[in-house]
PDB file of C-alpha atoms in Angstrom:
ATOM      1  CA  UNK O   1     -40.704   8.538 -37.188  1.00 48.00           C
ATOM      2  CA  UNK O   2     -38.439  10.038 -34.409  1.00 47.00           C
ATOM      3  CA  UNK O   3     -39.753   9.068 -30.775  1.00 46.00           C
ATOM      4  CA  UNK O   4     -36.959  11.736 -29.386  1.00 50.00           C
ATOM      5  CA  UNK O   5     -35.657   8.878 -27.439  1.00 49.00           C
ATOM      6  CA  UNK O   6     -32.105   8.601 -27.681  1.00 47.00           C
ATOM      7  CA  UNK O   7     -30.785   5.190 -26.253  1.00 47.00           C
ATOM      8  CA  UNK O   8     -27.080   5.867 -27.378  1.00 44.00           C
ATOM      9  CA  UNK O   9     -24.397   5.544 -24.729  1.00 45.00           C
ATOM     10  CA  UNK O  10     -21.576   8.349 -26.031  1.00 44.00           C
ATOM     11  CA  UNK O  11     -17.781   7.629 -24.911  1.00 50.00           C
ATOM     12  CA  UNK O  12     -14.720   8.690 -25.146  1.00 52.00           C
ATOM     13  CA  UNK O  13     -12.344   6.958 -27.375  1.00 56.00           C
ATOM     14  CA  UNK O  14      -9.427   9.483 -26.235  1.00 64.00           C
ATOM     15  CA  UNK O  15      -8.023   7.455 -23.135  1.00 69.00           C
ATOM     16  CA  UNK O  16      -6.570  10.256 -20.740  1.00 78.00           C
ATOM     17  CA  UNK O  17      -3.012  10.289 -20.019  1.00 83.00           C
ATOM     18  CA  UNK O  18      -2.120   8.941 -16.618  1.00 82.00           C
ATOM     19  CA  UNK O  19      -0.945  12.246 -15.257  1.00 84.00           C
ATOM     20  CA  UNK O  20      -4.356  13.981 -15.968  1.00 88.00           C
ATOM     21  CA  UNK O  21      -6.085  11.560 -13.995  1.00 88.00           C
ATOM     22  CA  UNK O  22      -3.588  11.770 -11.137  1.00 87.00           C
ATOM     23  CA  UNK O  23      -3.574  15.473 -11.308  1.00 86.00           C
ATOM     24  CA  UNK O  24      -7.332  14.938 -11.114  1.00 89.00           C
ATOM     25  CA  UNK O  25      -6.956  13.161  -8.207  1.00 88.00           C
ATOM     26  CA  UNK O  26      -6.129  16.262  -6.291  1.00 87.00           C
ATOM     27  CA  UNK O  27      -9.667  17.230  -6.527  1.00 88.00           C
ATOM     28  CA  UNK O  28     -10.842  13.854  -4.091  1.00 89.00           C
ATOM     29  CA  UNK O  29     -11.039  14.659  -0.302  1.00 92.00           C
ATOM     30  CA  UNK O  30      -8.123  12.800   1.163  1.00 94.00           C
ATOM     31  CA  UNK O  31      -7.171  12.312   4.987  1.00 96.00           C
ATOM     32  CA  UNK O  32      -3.759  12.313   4.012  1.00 95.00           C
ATOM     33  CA  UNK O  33      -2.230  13.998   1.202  1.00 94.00           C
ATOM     34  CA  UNK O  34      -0.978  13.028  -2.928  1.00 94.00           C
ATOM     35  CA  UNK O  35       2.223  14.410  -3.764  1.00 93.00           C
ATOM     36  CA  UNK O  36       2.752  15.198  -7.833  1.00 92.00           C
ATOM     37  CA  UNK O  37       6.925  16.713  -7.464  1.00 90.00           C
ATOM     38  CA  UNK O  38      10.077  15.819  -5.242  1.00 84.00           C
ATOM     39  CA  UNK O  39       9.416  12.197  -5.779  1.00 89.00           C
ATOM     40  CA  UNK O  40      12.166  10.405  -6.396  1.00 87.00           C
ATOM     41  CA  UNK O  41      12.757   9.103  -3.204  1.00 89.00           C
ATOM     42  CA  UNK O  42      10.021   6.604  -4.697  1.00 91.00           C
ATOM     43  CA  UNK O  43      12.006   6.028  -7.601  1.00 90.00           C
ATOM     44  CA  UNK O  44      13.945   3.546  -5.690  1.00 87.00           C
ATOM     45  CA  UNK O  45      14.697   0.740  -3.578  1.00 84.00           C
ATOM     46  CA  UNK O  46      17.269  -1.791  -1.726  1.00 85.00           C
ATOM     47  CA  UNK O  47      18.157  -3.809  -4.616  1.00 81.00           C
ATOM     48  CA  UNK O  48      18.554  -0.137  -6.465  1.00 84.00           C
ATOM     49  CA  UNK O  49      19.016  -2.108 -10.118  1.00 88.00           C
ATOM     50  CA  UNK O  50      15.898  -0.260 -11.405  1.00 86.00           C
ATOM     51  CA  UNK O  51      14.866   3.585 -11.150  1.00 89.00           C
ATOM     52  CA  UNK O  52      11.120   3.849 -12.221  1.00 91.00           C
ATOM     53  CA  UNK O  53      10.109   7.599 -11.142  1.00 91.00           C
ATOM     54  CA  UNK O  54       6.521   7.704 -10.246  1.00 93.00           C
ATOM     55  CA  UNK O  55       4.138  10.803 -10.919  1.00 93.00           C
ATOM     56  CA  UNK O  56       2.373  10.787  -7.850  1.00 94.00           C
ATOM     57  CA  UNK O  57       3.080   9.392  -4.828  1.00 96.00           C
ATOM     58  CA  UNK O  58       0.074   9.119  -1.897  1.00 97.00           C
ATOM     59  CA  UNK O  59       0.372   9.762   1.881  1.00 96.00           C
ATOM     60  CA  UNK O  60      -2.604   8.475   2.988  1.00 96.00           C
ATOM     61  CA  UNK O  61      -3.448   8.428   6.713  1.00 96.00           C
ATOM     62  CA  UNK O  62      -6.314   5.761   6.588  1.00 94.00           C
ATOM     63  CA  UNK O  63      -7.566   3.048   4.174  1.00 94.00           C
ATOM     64  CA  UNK O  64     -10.291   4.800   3.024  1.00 95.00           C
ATOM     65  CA  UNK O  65      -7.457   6.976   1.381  1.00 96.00           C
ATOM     66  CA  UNK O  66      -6.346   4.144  -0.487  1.00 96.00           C
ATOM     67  CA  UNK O  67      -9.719   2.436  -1.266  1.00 95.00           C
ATOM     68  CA  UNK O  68     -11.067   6.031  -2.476  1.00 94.00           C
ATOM     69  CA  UNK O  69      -7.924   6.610  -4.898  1.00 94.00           C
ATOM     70  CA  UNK O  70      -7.693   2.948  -5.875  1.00 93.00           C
ATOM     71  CA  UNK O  71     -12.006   3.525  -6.787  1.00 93.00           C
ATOM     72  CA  UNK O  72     -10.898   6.603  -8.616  1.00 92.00           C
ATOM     73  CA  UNK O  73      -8.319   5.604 -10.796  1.00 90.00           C
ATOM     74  CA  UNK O  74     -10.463   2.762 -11.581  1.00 90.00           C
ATOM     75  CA  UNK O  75     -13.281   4.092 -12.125  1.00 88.00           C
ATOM     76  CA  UNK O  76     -10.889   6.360 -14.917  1.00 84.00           C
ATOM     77  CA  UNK O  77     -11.271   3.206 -17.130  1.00 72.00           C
ATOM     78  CA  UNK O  78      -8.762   0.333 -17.609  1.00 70.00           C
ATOM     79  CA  UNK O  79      -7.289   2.452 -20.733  1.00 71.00           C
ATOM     80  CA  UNK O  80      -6.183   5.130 -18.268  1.00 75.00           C
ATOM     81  CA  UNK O  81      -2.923   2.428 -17.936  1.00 82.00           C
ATOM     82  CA  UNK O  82      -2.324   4.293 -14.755  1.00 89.00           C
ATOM     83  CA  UNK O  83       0.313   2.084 -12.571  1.00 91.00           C
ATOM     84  CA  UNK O  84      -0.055   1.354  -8.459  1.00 93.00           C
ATOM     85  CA  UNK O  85       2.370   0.405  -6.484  1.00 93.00           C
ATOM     86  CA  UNK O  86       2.389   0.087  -2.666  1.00 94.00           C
ATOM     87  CA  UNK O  87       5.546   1.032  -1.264  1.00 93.00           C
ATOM     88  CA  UNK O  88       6.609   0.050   2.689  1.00 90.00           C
ATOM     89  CA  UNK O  89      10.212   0.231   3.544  1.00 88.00           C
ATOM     90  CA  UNK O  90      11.566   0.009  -0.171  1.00 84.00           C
ATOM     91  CA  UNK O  91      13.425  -3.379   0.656  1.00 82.00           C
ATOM     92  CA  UNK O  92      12.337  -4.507  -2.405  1.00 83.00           C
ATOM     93  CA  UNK O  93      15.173  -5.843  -4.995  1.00 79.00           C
ATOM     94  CA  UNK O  94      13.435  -5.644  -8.683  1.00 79.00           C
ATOM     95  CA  UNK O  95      11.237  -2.328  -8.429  1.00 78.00           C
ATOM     96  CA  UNK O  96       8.122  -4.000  -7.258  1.00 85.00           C
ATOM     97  CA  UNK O  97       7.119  -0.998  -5.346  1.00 86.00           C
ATOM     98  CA  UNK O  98       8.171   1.694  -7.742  1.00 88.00           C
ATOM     99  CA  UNK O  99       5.198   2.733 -10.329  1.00 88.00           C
ATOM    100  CA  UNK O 100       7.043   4.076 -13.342  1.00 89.00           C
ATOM    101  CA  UNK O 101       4.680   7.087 -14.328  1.00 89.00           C
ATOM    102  CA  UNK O 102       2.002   5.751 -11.843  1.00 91.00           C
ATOM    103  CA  UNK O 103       1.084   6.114  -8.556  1.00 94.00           C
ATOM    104  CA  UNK O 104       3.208   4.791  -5.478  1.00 95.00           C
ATOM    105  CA  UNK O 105       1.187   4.187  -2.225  1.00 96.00           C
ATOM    106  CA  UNK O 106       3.384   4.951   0.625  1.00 95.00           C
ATOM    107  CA  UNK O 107       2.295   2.336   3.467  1.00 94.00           C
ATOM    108  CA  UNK O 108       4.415   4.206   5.759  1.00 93.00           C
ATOM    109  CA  UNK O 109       2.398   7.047   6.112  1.00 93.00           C
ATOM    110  CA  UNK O 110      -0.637   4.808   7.777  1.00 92.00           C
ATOM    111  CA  UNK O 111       1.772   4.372  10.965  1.00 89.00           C
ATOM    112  CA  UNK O 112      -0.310   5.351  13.970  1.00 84.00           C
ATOM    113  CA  UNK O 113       1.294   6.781  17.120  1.00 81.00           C
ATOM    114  CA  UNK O 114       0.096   3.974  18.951  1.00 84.00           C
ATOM    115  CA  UNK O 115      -0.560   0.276  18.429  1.00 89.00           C
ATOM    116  CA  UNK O 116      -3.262  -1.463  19.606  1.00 93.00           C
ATOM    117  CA  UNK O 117      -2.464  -4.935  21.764  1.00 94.00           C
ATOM    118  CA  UNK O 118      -4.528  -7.223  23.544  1.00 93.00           C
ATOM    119  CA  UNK O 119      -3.368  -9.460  26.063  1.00 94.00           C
ATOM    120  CA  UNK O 120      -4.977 -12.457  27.520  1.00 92.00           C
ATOM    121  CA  UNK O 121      -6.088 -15.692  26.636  1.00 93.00           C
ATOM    122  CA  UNK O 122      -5.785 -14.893  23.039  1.00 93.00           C
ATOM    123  CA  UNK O 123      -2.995 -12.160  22.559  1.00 94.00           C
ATOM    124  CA  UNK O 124      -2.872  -9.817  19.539  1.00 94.00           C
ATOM    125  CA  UNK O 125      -1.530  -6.938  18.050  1.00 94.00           C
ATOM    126  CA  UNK O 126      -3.847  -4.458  15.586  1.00 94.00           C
ATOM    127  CA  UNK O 127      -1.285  -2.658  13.252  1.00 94.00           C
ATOM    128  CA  UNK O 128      -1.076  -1.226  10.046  1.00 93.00           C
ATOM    129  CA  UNK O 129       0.528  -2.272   6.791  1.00 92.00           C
ATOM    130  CA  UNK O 130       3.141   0.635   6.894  1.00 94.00           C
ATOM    131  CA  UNK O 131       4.261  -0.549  10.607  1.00 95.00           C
ATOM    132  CA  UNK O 132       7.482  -1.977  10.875  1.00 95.00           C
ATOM    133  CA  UNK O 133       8.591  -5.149  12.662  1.00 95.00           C
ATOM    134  CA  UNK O 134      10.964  -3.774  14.622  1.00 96.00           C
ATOM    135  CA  UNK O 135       8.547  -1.440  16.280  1.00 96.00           C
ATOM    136  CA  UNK O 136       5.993  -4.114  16.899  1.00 95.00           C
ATOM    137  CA  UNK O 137       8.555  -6.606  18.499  1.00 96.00           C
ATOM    138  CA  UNK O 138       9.748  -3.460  20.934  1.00 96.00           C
ATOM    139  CA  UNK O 139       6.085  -2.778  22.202  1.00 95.00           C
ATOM    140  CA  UNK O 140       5.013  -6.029  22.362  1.00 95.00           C
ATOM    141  CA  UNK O 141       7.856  -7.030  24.608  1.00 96.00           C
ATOM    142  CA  UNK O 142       6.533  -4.867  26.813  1.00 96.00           C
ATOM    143  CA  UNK O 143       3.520  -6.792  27.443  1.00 96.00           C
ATOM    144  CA  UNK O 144       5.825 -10.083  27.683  1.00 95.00           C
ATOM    145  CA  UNK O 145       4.842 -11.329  24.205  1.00 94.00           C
ATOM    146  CA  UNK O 146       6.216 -10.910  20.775  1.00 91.00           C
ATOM    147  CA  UNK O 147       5.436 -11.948  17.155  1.00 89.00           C
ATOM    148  CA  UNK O 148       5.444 -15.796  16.884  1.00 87.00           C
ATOM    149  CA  UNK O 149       7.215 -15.434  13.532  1.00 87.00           C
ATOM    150  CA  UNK O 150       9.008 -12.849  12.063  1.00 85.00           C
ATOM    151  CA  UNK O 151      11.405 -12.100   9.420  1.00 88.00           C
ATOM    152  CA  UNK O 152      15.573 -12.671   9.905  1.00 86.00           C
ATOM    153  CA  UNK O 153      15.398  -8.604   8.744  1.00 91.00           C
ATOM    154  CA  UNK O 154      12.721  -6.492  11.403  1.00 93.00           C
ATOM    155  CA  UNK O 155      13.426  -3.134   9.903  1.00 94.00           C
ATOM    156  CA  UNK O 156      10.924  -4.240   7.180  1.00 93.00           C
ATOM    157  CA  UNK O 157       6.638  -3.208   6.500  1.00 93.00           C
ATOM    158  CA  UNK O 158       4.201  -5.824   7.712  1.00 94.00           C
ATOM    159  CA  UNK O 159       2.373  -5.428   4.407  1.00 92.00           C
ATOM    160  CA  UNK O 160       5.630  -6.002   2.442  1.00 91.00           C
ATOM    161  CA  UNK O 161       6.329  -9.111   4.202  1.00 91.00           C
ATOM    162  CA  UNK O 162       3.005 -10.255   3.883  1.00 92.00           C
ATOM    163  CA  UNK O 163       2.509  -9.665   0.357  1.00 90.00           C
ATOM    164  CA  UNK O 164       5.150 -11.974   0.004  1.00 87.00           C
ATOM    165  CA  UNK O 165       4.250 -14.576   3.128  1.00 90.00           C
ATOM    166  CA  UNK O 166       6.881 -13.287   5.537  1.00 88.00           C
ATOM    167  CA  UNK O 167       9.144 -16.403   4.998  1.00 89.00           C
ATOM    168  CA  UNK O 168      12.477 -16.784   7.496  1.00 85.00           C
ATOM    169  CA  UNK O 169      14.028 -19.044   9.542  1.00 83.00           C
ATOM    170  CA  UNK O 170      10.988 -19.533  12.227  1.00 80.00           C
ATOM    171  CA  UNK O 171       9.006 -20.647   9.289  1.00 85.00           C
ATOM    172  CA  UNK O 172       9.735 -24.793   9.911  1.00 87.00           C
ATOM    173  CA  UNK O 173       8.607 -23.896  13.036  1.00 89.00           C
ATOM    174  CA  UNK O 174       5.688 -21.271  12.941  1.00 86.00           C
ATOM    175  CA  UNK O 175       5.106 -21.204   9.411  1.00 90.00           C
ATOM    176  CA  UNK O 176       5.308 -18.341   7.728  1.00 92.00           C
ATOM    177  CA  UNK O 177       4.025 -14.884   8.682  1.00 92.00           C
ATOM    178  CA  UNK O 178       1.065 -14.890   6.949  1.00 92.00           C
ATOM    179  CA  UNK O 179      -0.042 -17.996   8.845  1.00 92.00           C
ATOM    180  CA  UNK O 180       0.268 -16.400  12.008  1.00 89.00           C
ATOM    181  CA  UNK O 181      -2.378 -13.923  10.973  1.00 91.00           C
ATOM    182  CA  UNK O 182      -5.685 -13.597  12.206  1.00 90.00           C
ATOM    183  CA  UNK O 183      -7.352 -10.494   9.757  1.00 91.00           C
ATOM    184  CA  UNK O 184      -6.479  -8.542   6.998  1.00 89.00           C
ATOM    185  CA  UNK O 185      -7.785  -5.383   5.815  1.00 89.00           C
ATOM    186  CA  UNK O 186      -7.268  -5.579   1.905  1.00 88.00           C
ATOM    187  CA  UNK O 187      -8.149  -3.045  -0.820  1.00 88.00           C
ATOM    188  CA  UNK O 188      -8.523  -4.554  -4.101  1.00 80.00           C
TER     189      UNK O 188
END
């Protein structure tokens, strides 16, 4: 006898092609902006040994950007196979921020106009990922204080050196970077 209950779960077994889902993408309300042509500029980087030509590149102007793309894709399935890549200053020497027929996050664009320090007993400075070092250390001179460690390079993202610990020659000293950090905001 029929009960006309019908408990099957229907799927797709047709995984969608990583541009359709970042073409999709366009359709998610964004502070910032996705870019799907002229982006070859995130096809490369300092080393410039590998040229991996993403198909979308995002300009996001706050985290939630990220988190709500980075929820999307996912949320696509883990066939989708679409690649992410966060991209800061491109310093990178092996294509670790390029996204061959993915998506490349560009950190840069979450540079504010104005970062937030605190002086006092307990000095800090509230910046994003995409800032660069060099910025940091010529505002926070102004205040009399300046990173306690930095990298021997300061024309480099504070996300890309923290992804990799922000090891340089202060390190015996200060220990790395990452050490010298008191929170993270981290999508996952």
């Amino acid at each position: 006898a029929d009960s006309g209950c019908n408990n099957s779960l229907t799927t797709s077994l047709v995984p969608i092609s990583p541009y359709e889902i970042l073409l999709s993408l366009q359709s998610q309300s964004l502070d910032g902006h996705l870019s799907l042509k002229d982006n070859e500029g995130a096809a490369k980087d300092f080393g410039n040994i590998h040229h991996f030509p993403p198909l979308a590149v995002l300009h996001p102007k706050t985290v939630s950007d990220i988190s709500r793309t980075v929820k999307y894709i996912f949320e696509k399935g883990s066939d989708s196979e679409v690649k992410i890549a966060a991209r800061g200053h491109g310093h990178s020497f092996q294509g670790q921020a390029q996204a061959h027929q993915g998506l490349v996050i560009s950190m840069e664009s979450l540079r504010s106009s104005e970062m937030k320090i605190q002086t006092g007993e307990f000095p800090f400075v509230d910046v994003s990922a995409g800032e660069l070092w060099i910025n940091i250390l010529h505002e926070t001179l102004q205040y009399g204080l300046a990173p306690k460690s930095w990298t021997d390079y300061l024309h480099l993202t504070v996300g890309g050196t923290l992804s990799n610990a922000g090891i340089s020659g202060q390190a015996f000293r200060h220990g790395p970077q990452i050490n010298n950090i008191f929170q993270l905001e981290v999508v996952t």
